[in-house]
Coordinates of C-alpha atoms in Angstrom, one line a residue:
Chain A
M1 CA 47.1 -11.8 -21.2
D2 CA 49.9 -12.2 -23.9
V3 CA 49.8 -9.4 -26.5
S4 CA 49.6 -12.4 -29.4
V5 CA 46.6 -14.0 -27.7
V6 CA 44.9 -10.4 -27.6
I7 CA 45.6 -9.9 -31.2
V8 CA 44.3 -13.4 -32.1
L9 CA 40.8 -12.7 -30.1
I10 CA 40.8 -9.7 -32.1
L11 CA 41.1 -11.4 -35.1
V12 CA 38.7 -14.2 -34.1
C13 CA 36.4 -11.6 -33.3
W14 CA 36.8 -9.8 -36.4
T15 CA 36.2 -12.8 -38.7
C16 CA 33.1 -13.9 -36.6
S17 CA 31.9 -10.7 -38.1
I18 CA 29.7 -9.7 -35.0
S19 CA 27.7 -6.9 -35.9
E20 CA 27.3 -3.8 -34.0
V21 CA 24.0 -4.6 -33.2
E22 CA 24.9 -7.7 -31.5
M23 CA 27.8 -5.8 -29.5
V24 CA 25.2 -3.3 -28.5
K25 CA 22.8 -6.3 -27.5
A26 CA 25.7 -7.8 -25.2
E27 CA 26.7 -4.5 -23.6
S28 CA 23.1 -3.9 -22.7
D29 CA 22.4 -7.2 -21.0
V30 CA 24.8 -6.4 -18.7
S31 CA 24.2 -2.9 -18.3
D32 CA 20.4 -2.7 -18.0
G33 CA 19.0 -5.7 -17.1
L34 CA 16.3 -6.1 -19.4
T35 CA 14.8 -9.2 -20.2
L36 CA 11.8 -10.6 -21.7
E37 CA 10.7 -11.7 -18.3
S38 CA 10.9 -8.4 -16.5
V39 CA 9.2 -6.5 -19.3
R40 CA 6.2 -9.1 -19.3
D41 CA 6.2 -9.0 -15.6
S42 CA 5.6 -5.1 -15.7
L43 CA 3.0 -5.5 -18.3
I44 CA 0.9 -8.1 -16.2
R45 CA 1.4 -5.9 -13.3
Q46 CA 0.2 -2.7 -15.0
E47 CA -3.1 -4.6 -15.9
D48 CA -3.9 -4.4 -12.1
S49 CA -3.3 -0.7 -12.3
I50 CA -5.8 -0.2 -15.3
V51 CA -8.5 -2.1 -13.7
F52 CA -8.0 -0.3 -10.5
S53 CA -8.0 3.0 -12.5
L54 CA -11.2 2.2 -14.3
I55 CA -13.0 0.8 -11.3
E56 CA -12.4 3.9 -9.4
R57 CA -13.4 6.3 -12.3
A58 CA -16.4 4.3 -12.3
R59 CA -17.2 5.6 -8.7
F60 CA -18.8 8.6 -10.5
P61 CA -21.1 9.0 -12.9
L62 CA -20.2 10.3 -16.8
N63 CA -20.4 14.1 -15.3
A64 CA -20.4 15.3 -18.8
P65 CA -19.6 19.1 -17.9
T66 CA -16.0 17.7 -17.0
Y67 CA -15.6 17.3 -20.8
D68 CA -17.8 20.5 -22.2
P69 CA -15.4 23.4 -23.1
S70 CA -18.7 25.7 -22.8
Y71 CA -18.8 24.7 -19.2
F72 CA -16.5 27.2 -17.5
S73 CA -13.8 29.8 -18.6
M74 CA -10.8 30.6 -16.6
P75 CA -8.5 33.6 -17.2
G76 CA -5.4 32.1 -19.1
S77 CA -7.1 29.2 -19.7
Y78 CA -9.2 27.3 -22.6
G79 CA -10.6 23.9 -23.3
S80 CA -12.6 21.7 -21.1
L81 CA -12.4 21.2 -17.3
V82 CA -10.5 17.9 -17.8
E83 CA -7.7 19.4 -20.2
L84 CA -6.9 21.9 -17.6
V85 CA -6.7 19.4 -14.5
V86 CA -4.8 17.3 -17.0
K87 CA -2.4 19.8 -18.0
Q88 CA -2.0 21.7 -14.8
T89 CA -1.4 18.3 -13.0
E90 CA 1.1 17.3 -15.5
A91 CA 2.8 20.8 -15.0
V92 CA 3.1 20.1 -11.2
Q93 CA 4.4 16.6 -11.8
A94 CA 6.9 17.9 -14.4
K95 CA 8.6 20.1 -11.8
A96 CA 8.6 17.0 -9.4
G97 CA 10.8 15.3 -12.1
R98 CA 8.0 12.8 -13.5
Y99 CA 8.8 13.1 -17.0
E100 CA 12.5 12.7 -16.7
N101 CA 11.9 9.1 -16.6
P102 CA 11.6 7.9 -20.1
K103 CA 8.9 5.3 -19.3
E104 CA 6.3 8.2 -18.4
H105 CA 5.0 10.6 -21.6
P106 CA 2.8 13.6 -20.9
F107 CA -0.3 14.5 -22.6
F108 CA 0.3 18.0 -23.0
P109 CA 4.1 18.0 -23.8
D110 CA 4.3 21.7 -25.0
D111 CA 5.2 24.4 -22.6
L112 CA 5.6 22.1 -19.7
P113 CA 7.9 23.2 -17.2
L114 CA 11.4 22.0 -16.5
S115 CA 12.2 19.7 -13.7
Q116 CA 13.2 21.3 -10.5
V117 CA 14.8 18.2 -9.0
P118 CA 18.3 16.6 -9.4
P119 CA 18.5 14.3 -12.4
H120 CA 18.1 10.9 -11.4
K121 CA 20.2 8.5 -13.4
Y122 CA 17.4 6.1 -14.9
P123 CA 18.9 3.1 -16.7
R124 CA 19.8 3.8 -20.5
V125 CA 17.6 1.1 -22.2
L126 CA 16.0 2.3 -25.2
N127 CA 17.5 4.0 -28.5
P128 CA 17.5 8.0 -27.9
A129 CA 15.0 8.3 -30.8
A130 CA 12.4 6.9 -28.7
V131 CA 11.6 10.2 -27.2
F132 CA 10.0 11.0 -30.6
V133 CA 7.4 8.3 -30.1
N134 CA 4.2 9.4 -28.4
V135 CA 1.0 7.9 -28.9
N136 CA -0.9 9.9 -26.2
K137 CA -3.3 12.0 -28.5
K138 CA -4.5 8.6 -29.8
I139 CA -5.1 7.2 -26.5
W140 CA -7.0 10.5 -25.0
D141 CA -9.3 10.1 -28.2
V142 CA -10.1 6.4 -27.7
Y143 CA -10.3 6.8 -23.7
F144 CA -12.9 9.3 -24.0
N145 CA -14.4 8.5 -27.2
K146 CA -14.5 5.0 -27.2
L147 CA -13.8 3.5 -23.6
L148 CA -15.6 5.9 -21.2
P149 CA -19.1 5.8 -22.3
L150 CA -18.9 1.9 -22.0
F151 CA -18.2 1.9 -18.4
V152 CA -19.5 4.5 -16.3
A153 CA -22.9 5.3 -15.3
P154 CA -24.9 8.0 -17.3
G155 CA -25.5 10.9 -14.4
D156 CA -24.2 14.0 -13.1
D157 CA -23.1 14.2 -9.1
G158 CA -21.3 17.4 -9.5
N159 CA -17.8 16.0 -8.7
Y160 CA -16.1 17.2 -11.8
A161 CA -12.6 18.0 -10.2
S162 CA -12.6 14.3 -8.9
T163 CA -13.7 13.0 -12.1
A164 CA -10.9 14.4 -14.0
A165 CA -8.3 13.4 -11.4
R166 CA -9.8 10.1 -12.1
D167 CA -9.5 10.1 -15.7
L168 CA -5.9 11.7 -15.4
E169 CA -5.3 8.4 -13.5
C170 CA -6.7 6.2 -16.0
L171 CA -4.7 8.2 -19.1
Q172 CA -1.7 8.1 -17.3
V173 CA -1.8 3.8 -16.4
L174 CA -2.8 3.2 -20.3
S175 CA -0.2 5.6 -21.6
R176 CA 2.4 3.8 -19.4
R177 CA 1.2 0.4 -20.4
I178 CA 1.0 1.2 -24.3
H179 CA 4.4 3.2 -24.2
Y180 CA 6.0 -0.1 -22.8
G181 CA 5.8 -1.4 -26.4
K182 CA 9.3 0.7 -26.9
L183 CA 10.8 -1.7 -24.1
V184 CA 8.7 -4.9 -25.7
A185 CA 10.2 -3.9 -28.5
E186 CA 13.9 -3.3 -27.5
V187 CA 13.7 -6.4 -26.0
K188 CA 12.2 -8.5 -29.0
F189 CA 14.9 -6.7 -31.2
R190 CA 17.8 -8.0 -28.9
D191 CA 16.6 -11.6 -29.1
E192 CA 16.0 -11.9 -32.7
W193 CA 18.0 -8.8 -34.3
K194 CA 18.6 -10.9 -37.3
Y195 CA 15.0 -11.0 -38.4
Y196 CA 14.3 -7.2 -37.3
E197 CA 17.5 -5.8 -38.7
P198 CA 16.2 -6.3 -42.2
A199 CA 12.9 -5.3 -42.0
I200 CA 13.8 -2.3 -40.1
R201 CA 16.4 -1.3 -42.9
A202 CA 13.9 -2.0 -45.5
R203 CA 11.2 0.1 -43.5
D204 CA 8.8 -2.8 -43.8
K205 CA 6.2 -2.2 -41.3
K206 CA 4.2 -5.2 -42.5
T207 CA 6.9 -7.9 -41.6
L208 CA 7.8 -5.7 -38.3
M209 CA 4.0 -6.1 -36.9
D210 CA 4.0 -9.7 -38.2
L211 CA 7.3 -10.4 -36.4
L212 CA 5.6 -8.5 -33.3
T213 CA 2.3 -10.4 -33.1
A214 CA 1.7 -13.3 -31.3
P215 CA -2.0 -14.0 -31.0
A216 CA -2.1 -16.8 -28.5
V217 CA -0.3 -14.2 -26.0
E218 CA -2.8 -11.6 -27.1
R219 CA -5.8 -14.0 -26.5
A220 CA -4.3 -14.9 -23.3
V221 CA -4.0 -11.1 -22.2
K222 CA -7.4 -10.5 -23.2
K223 CA -8.6 -13.5 -21.1
R224 CA -6.4 -12.3 -18.2
V225 CA -7.8 -8.9 -18.0
A226 CA -11.5 -9.8 -17.9
K227 CA -10.5 -12.1 -14.9
K228 CA -8.8 -9.2 -13.1
A229 CA -11.9 -7.0 -13.9
R230 CA -13.8 -10.1 -12.1
I231 CA -11.6 -10.6 -9.2
L232 CA -10.7 -6.7 -8.5
G233 CA -14.2 -5.5 -9.3
Q234 CA -16.3 -7.9 -7.1
E235 CA -18.0 -7.0 -4.0
V236 CA -15.9 -8.8 -1.0
K237 CA -18.2 -9.7 1.8
V238 CA -16.9 -11.0 5.0
G239 CA -18.2 -15.0 5.6
D240 CA -19.1 -15.3 1.9
D241 CA -17.6 -18.2 0.0
I242 CA -15.5 -16.7 -3.0
D243 CA -17.4 -17.1 -6.2
E244 CA -15.9 -14.7 -8.7
N245 CA -18.8 -15.5 -11.3
K246 CA -21.5 -14.5 -8.9
G247 CA -23.0 -10.9 -8.4
K248 CA -22.0 -7.6 -10.0
Y249 CA -18.6 -6.3 -11.1
K250 CA -17.7 -2.6 -10.6
V251 CA -16.8 -2.7 -14.4
D252 CA -17.8 -4.8 -17.2
P253 CA -15.2 -7.6 -17.4
A254 CA -16.1 -8.0 -21.3
V255 CA -15.7 -4.2 -21.9
V256 CA -12.2 -4.1 -20.2
S257 CA -11.0 -7.4 -22.4
K258 CA -12.5 -5.8 -25.5
F259 CA -10.8 -2.3 -25.1
Y260 CA -7.4 -4.1 -24.7
G261 CA -8.1 -6.2 -28.1
D262 CA -9.6 -3.5 -30.1
W263 CA -7.0 -0.6 -28.6
V264 CA -4.4 -1.3 -25.8
I265 CA -2.7 -4.4 -27.6
P266 CA -3.0 -2.5 -31.3
L267 CA -1.7 0.8 -30.0
T268 CA 1.1 -0.9 -28.2
K269 CA 2.2 -2.7 -31.3
D270 CA 2.0 0.5 -33.2
V271 CA 4.6 2.0 -30.3
E272 CA 6.7 -1.2 -31.2
V273 CA 6.9 -0.6 -34.8
Q274 CA 7.3 3.2 -34.4
Y275 CA 10.2 2.6 -32.0
L276 CA 11.8 -0.3 -34.4
L277 CA 11.8 2.0 -37.3
H278 CA 14.3 4.4 -35.5
R279 CA 16.1 1.4 -33.8
L280 CA 19.0 1.7 -36.0
D281 CA 19.1 5.4 -36.3
Chain B
M1 CA -60.3 21.7 7.8
D2 CA -62.6 23.0 9.9
V3 CA -60.3 25.8 12.4
S4 CA -61.2 24.1 15.6
V5 CA -59.7 21.0 14.1
V6 CA -56.3 22.7 13.3
I7 CA -56.4 24.4 16.7
V8 CA -56.6 21.1 18.2
L9 CA -54.0 19.6 16.2
I10 CA -51.3 22.8 17.1
L11 CA -52.0 21.9 20.6
V12 CA -51.3 18.3 20.2
C13 CA -48.0 18.9 18.5
W14 CA -47.5 21.4 21.5
T15 CA -48.4 18.8 24.3
C16 CA -46.1 16.1 22.6
S17 CA -43.2 18.5 22.8
I18 CA -41.7 17.3 19.3
S19 CA -38.1 18.6 19.7
E20 CA -36.5 21.1 17.2
V21 CA -34.2 18.2 16.7
E22 CA -36.9 16.0 15.6
M23 CA -38.5 18.4 13.3
V24 CA -34.9 18.8 11.8
K25 CA -34.5 15.2 11.4
A26 CA -37.9 14.8 9.7
E27 CA -37.4 17.7 7.2
S28 CA -33.8 16.0 6.4
D29 CA -35.0 12.8 5.8
V30 CA -37.1 14.2 3.4
S31 CA -34.4 16.3 1.6
D32 CA -31.4 14.8 1.6
G33 CA -31.9 11.2 1.5
L34 CA -29.2 10.2 4.0
T35 CA -29.6 6.8 5.3
L36 CA -27.6 4.5 7.6
E37 CA -27.7 2.1 4.8
S38 CA -26.3 4.7 2.1
V39 CA -23.4 5.9 4.7
R40 CA -22.5 2.1 5.5
D41 CA -22.6 1.1 1.6
S42 CA -20.3 4.0 0.6
L43 CA -17.9 3.2 3.7
I44 CA -17.6 -0.4 2.3
R45 CA -17.0 0.8 -1.2
Q46 CA -14.1 3.1 0.1
E47 CA -12.4 0.4 1.5
D48 CA -11.5 -1.0 -2.0
S49 CA -10.3 2.4 -3.0
I50 CA -8.2 2.6 0.1
V51 CA -6.9 -0.9 -0.7
F52 CA -6.1 0.0 -4.3
S53 CA -4.5 2.9 -3.1
L54 CA -1.8 1.2 -1.0
I55 CA -1.5 -1.4 -3.5
E56 CA -0.4 1.5 -6.3
R57 CA 1.9 3.3 -3.8
A58 CA 3.5 -0.2 -3.1
R59 CA 4.3 -0.5 -6.5
F60 CA 7.3 2.1 -5.8
P61 CA 9.7 1.4 -3.0
L62 CA 10.1 3.9 0.0
N63 CA 12.0 6.5 -2.0
A64 CA 13.0 8.1 0.8
P65 CA 14.2 11.7 -1.4
T66 CA 10.6 12.3 -1.4
Y67 CA 10.1 13.4 2.1
D68 CA 13.4 14.8 2.4
P69 CA 13.3 18.8 2.8
S70 CA 16.9 19.0 1.9
Y71 CA 16.3 16.9 -1.3
F72 CA 15.7 20.0 -3.4
S73 CA 14.9 23.5 -3.4
M74 CA 12.6 25.6 -5.7
P75 CA 11.9 29.3 -5.9
G76 CA 9.0 30.0 -3.7
S77 CA 8.6 26.7 -2.0
Y78 CA 9.7 24.8 1.1
G79 CA 9.3 21.6 2.3
S80 CA 9.8 18.1 1.1
L81 CA 8.5 17.4 -2.7
V82 CA 5.5 15.4 -1.2
E83 CA 4.3 18.5 0.3
L84 CA 5.2 20.6 -2.9
V85 CA 3.2 17.7 -5.1
V86 CA 0.5 17.6 -2.5
K87 CA -0.1 21.4 -2.4
Q88 CA 0.3 22.3 -6.1
T89 CA -2.2 19.4 -7.0
E90 CA -4.5 20.6 -4.5
A91 CA -4.7 23.9 -5.8
V92 CA -5.5 22.7 -9.6
Q93 CA -8.3 20.7 -8.0
A94 CA -9.5 23.6 -5.8
K95 CA -9.9 25.8 -9.0
A96 CA -11.8 22.9 -10.3
G97 CA -14.1 23.0 -7.5
R98 CA -13.0 20.0 -5.8
Y99 CA -13.2 21.2 -2.2
E100 CA -16.8 22.5 -2.7
N101 CA -18.2 19.2 -2.0
P102 CA -18.4 19.1 1.8
K103 CA -17.1 15.6 1.7
E104 CA -13.4 16.3 0.6
H105 CA -11.1 18.1 2.6
P106 CA -7.7 19.6 1.7
F107 CA -4.3 18.9 3.5
F108 CA -3.2 22.2 2.8
P109 CA -6.0 24.6 3.4
D110 CA -4.5 27.8 3.8
D111 CA -4.0 30.0 0.3
L112 CA -5.9 27.5 -1.5
P113 CA -7.2 29.1 -4.7
L114 CA -11.0 29.6 -4.6
S115 CA -13.4 27.7 -7.0
Q116 CA -13.6 28.8 -10.9
V117 CA -16.4 26.7 -11.9
P118 CA -20.3 27.4 -11.5
P119 CA -21.2 26.4 -8.1
H120 CA -22.7 22.7 -7.8
K121 CA -26.0 22.3 -5.3
Y122 CA -24.5 19.7 -3.0
P123 CA -27.3 18.6 -0.7
R124 CA -27.3 19.8 2.6
V125 CA -26.8 17.1 4.8
L126 CA -24.6 18.3 7.7
N127 CA -24.6 21.1 10.2
P128 CA -22.5 24.0 8.9
A129 CA -20.3 23.9 11.8
A130 CA -19.0 20.6 10.2
V131 CA -16.6 22.8 8.0
F132 CA -14.3 23.3 11.1
V133 CA -13.8 19.5 11.4
N134 CA -10.7 18.5 9.6
V135 CA -8.1 15.9 10.9
N136 CA -5.8 15.7 8.0
K137 CA -2.9 17.0 9.8
K138 CA -2.8 13.7 12.0
I139 CA -3.6 11.8 8.9
W140 CA -0.5 13.1 7.2
D141 CA 1.3 12.1 10.2
V142 CA -0.2 8.7 10.6
Y143 CA 0.1 8.1 7.1
F144 CA 3.9 9.0 6.8
N145 CA 4.9 8.1 10.1
K146 CA 3.0 5.1 11.1
L147 CA 1.8 3.1 8.0
L148 CA 4.0 3.8 5.1
P149 CA 7.2 2.1 6.2
L150 CA 5.0 -1.2 7.1
F151 CA 3.8 -1.5 3.5
V152 CA 6.4 -0.3 1.2
A153 CA 9.6 -2.0 0.5
P154 CA 13.4 -0.2 0.8
G155 CA 14.6 1.4 -1.7
D156 CA 14.9 4.0 -4.0
D157 CA 14.2 3.9 -7.5
G158 CA 14.1 7.4 -8.4
N159 CA 10.4 7.8 -9.5
Y160 CA 9.6 10.6 -6.6
A161 CA 7.3 12.5 -8.4
S162 CA 5.0 9.4 -9.3
T163 CA 5.5 8.1 -5.6
A164 CA 4.6 11.7 -4.2
A165 CA 1.3 11.4 -6.6
R166 CA 0.6 8.1 -5.0
D167 CA 0.9 9.5 -1.4
L168 CA -1.7 12.1 -2.4
E169 CA -4.0 9.5 -3.7
C170 CA -3.6 7.3 -0.3
L171 CA -3.8 10.7 1.6
Q172 CA -7.3 11.7 -0.3
V173 CA -8.9 8.1 0.2
L174 CA -8.1 7.9 3.7
S175 CA -9.1 11.6 4.4
R176 CA -12.3 11.1 2.7
R177 CA -13.4 7.7 4.6
I178 CA -12.1 9.4 8.0
H179 CA -14.1 12.6 7.6
Y180 CA -17.1 10.2 6.7
G181 CA -17.2 10.3 10.1
K182 CA -19.5 13.4 9.7
L183 CA -22.0 11.6 7.9
V184 CA -22.0 8.4 9.9
A185 CA -22.6 10.8 13.3
E186 CA -25.1 12.8 11.6
V187 CA -27.0 9.8 10.5
K188 CA -26.5 8.2 14.0
F189 CA -27.5 11.4 15.7
R190 CA -30.9 11.6 13.5
D191 CA -31.7 7.9 14.4
E192 CA -31.0 8.2 18.0
W193 CA -31.0 12.0 19.2
K194 CA -33.0 11.1 22.1
Y195 CA -29.6 9.8 23.6
Y196 CA -26.9 11.9 21.8
E197 CA -28.8 15.1 22.9
P198 CA -28.2 15.1 26.7
A199 CA -24.3 14.0 25.8
I200 CA -24.0 17.0 23.2
R201 CA -25.4 19.5 25.8
A202 CA -23.2 18.2 28.6
R203 CA -20.2 18.2 26.2
D204 CA -19.8 14.4 27.7
K205 CA -17.0 13.2 25.3
K206 CA -16.9 9.8 26.9
T207 CA -20.7 9.0 26.6
L208 CA -20.8 10.4 22.9
M209 CA -17.9 7.8 22.0
D210 CA -19.4 5.1 24.0
L211 CA -23.0 5.7 22.0
L212 CA -20.6 5.5 18.7
T213 CA -18.6 2.1 19.6
A214 CA -20.0 -0.9 18.3
P215 CA -17.4 -3.6 18.5
A216 CA -18.6 -5.9 16.7
V217 CA -19.1 -3.7 13.6
E218 CA -15.4 -2.7 14.3
R219 CA -14.4 -6.4 14.0
A220 CA -16.1 -7.0 10.8
V221 CA -14.9 -4.0 9.3
K222 CA -11.2 -5.1 10.3
K223 CA -11.5 -8.7 9.1
R224 CA -13.2 -7.2 5.7
V225 CA -10.2 -5.0 4.7
A226 CA -7.8 -7.7 5.3
K227 CA -10.1 -10.1 3.1
K228 CA -10.0 -7.4 0.6
A229 CA -6.2 -6.8 0.8
R230 CA -6.1 -10.6 0.1
I231 CA -8.4 -10.6 -2.9
L232 CA -7.5 -7.2 -4.4
G233 CA -3.8 -7.7 -3.9
Q234 CA -3.1 -11.2 -5.2
E235 CA -1.5 -12.2 -8.5
V236 CA -4.5 -13.0 -10.7
K237 CA -3.6 -15.7 -13.5
V238 CA -5.2 -17.1 -16.4
G239 CA -6.2 -20.8 -15.7
D240 CA -5.4 -21.0 -12.1
D241 CA -8.1 -21.9 -9.5
I242 CA -8.8 -19.0 -7.3
D243 CA -7.2 -19.8 -3.9
E244 CA -7.1 -16.4 -1.9
N245 CA -4.7 -17.8 0.8
K246 CA -2.0 -19.0 -1.6
G247 CA 0.8 -16.7 -2.9
K248 CA 1.8 -13.2 -2.0
Y249 CA -0.3 -10.1 -1.6
K250 CA 0.8 -6.8 -3.0
V251 CA 0.1 -5.5 0.3
D252 CA 0.3 -7.0 3.6
P253 CA -3.6 -7.9 4.8
A254 CA -2.5 -7.8 8.6
V255 CA -1.0 -4.1 8.0
V256 CA -3.9 -2.9 6.4
S257 CA -6.2 -4.4 9.1
K258 CA -4.1 -3.0 12.1
F259 CA -3.7 0.3 10.5
Y260 CA -7.6 0.2 10.3
G261 CA -8.1 -0.8 14.1
D262 CA -5.2 1.4 15.2
W263 CA -6.0 4.5 13.1
V264 CA -8.8 4.6 10.6
I265 CA -11.6 3.7 12.7
P266 CA -10.3 5.7 16.0
L267 CA -9.7 8.8 13.9
T268 CA -13.2 8.3 12.1
K269 CA -14.7 8.4 15.8
D270 CA -12.9 11.4 16.7
V271 CA -14.3 13.2 13.6
E272 CA -18.0 11.9 14.7
V273 CA -17.3 13.3 18.3
Q274 CA -16.0 16.4 17.0
Y275 CA -18.8 17.1 14.7
L276 CA -21.5 15.9 17.2
L277 CA -19.9 18.5 20.0
H278 CA -21.3 21.0 17.4
R279 CA -24.1 19.4 16.1
L280 CA -26.5 21.7 18.1
D281 CA -24.5 25.0 17.5

């Protein structure tokens, strides 16, 4: 290319005043493959994982000693059995490199052992400040205090270790789904940075929340997770006609839908706003 | 009651020659609530757990480094990443009391830490010799070498820790299902001890296997798990009519059905025979 053409092109770009944000956007689209479609597909797929994990937790009754700090004491540990199982299992997974993936967030990040495996090159999609957004304390609280009592049967069958392992699974899939808000926010920001940028600079959380909110989409999500709870939680029999409305479900579809509406969607949006506030750091 | 009546009753019992086995049976029915129906219901419920666990493993591609002993080395450990994750997670769960439940079987029983929680009184259902029946080495082998390559996509996304955690889940649900053979054998033995007892005393494995085999039931199980893979592995959409034959499934129903026929059912029967051979110890 002729040098003069290059100079003209540079001047054209300059006069177009392509913002830094837009250049980052263009670069990212090429490099990391993040699209609204891929994010949406992942969120839809994660609904299945959440429903599966709740169904599997519901195999066990409440098993209250799992959550009772006075139930046992182990040298060097404190808290309840579920805390011990979650903390120590997270430590195993941390050594195996789980939390090197920016989509994974530990519930007990303090004193987590370092990864012992060679580093993997995960695509750099998010602003590095994303690492400071972690709402797992809130997820822990709503899972144990709001959700759990609504979908497990009362009772005690002694399987506290398995119960705690199932709780960990529920917590991890909920955490992954809710922190996916960072990717949702990133992709929305890239698509409509002109609207987001002024609100971020003004630290205007209300406008950000309004920009991020799509009531029709939220209604569709709530409807879909209820349907998933019906279909994935039915008793499948050989020879029967399929009738998703018949029979009992392993987890109450209304509970799953309400939990999504009351907690999963709002917490995801909290993550989105928190992430966006740091998007221009 | 008159003493003479008691003596007559004792003599009647004596002449009836109620075997020790039958008395044990009668006692057990009262004390442990084991019934053919409860065992069957549990096996059917466990099919869902198996299908869920395979679907969740299939979220990740093969991720070969998870299984490659040369991929990493950690002080004090050897083997592959999946071995490390399974072994160390089992250790956490052992401390939390998981393996106190006779229905749970560790894959790495050597050097497993002791339970740190107060003992739970699980119903005594099985002959104590049951503890020596453990086919997890075989389950490990067929899961990784026969099943895994058939239901996960090729590829590598770096999520080896999560992949190993999903493998552990698959292994644990398969192990629970297959070792449930001990309960299947116990309940069948109690119902038809007259047929089983001579074969056990003669150590006649072939007759035991014939007694335990019900081809129609096996066909129904294979059909049902394929149906479960179709229903639980479909993509659920809001507003769509349900058509389980349409679309793609997250795990190939034919693979699940064939794996049940080729491995899950035969290994369960192996456990049943091994258990029965010790039933009169």
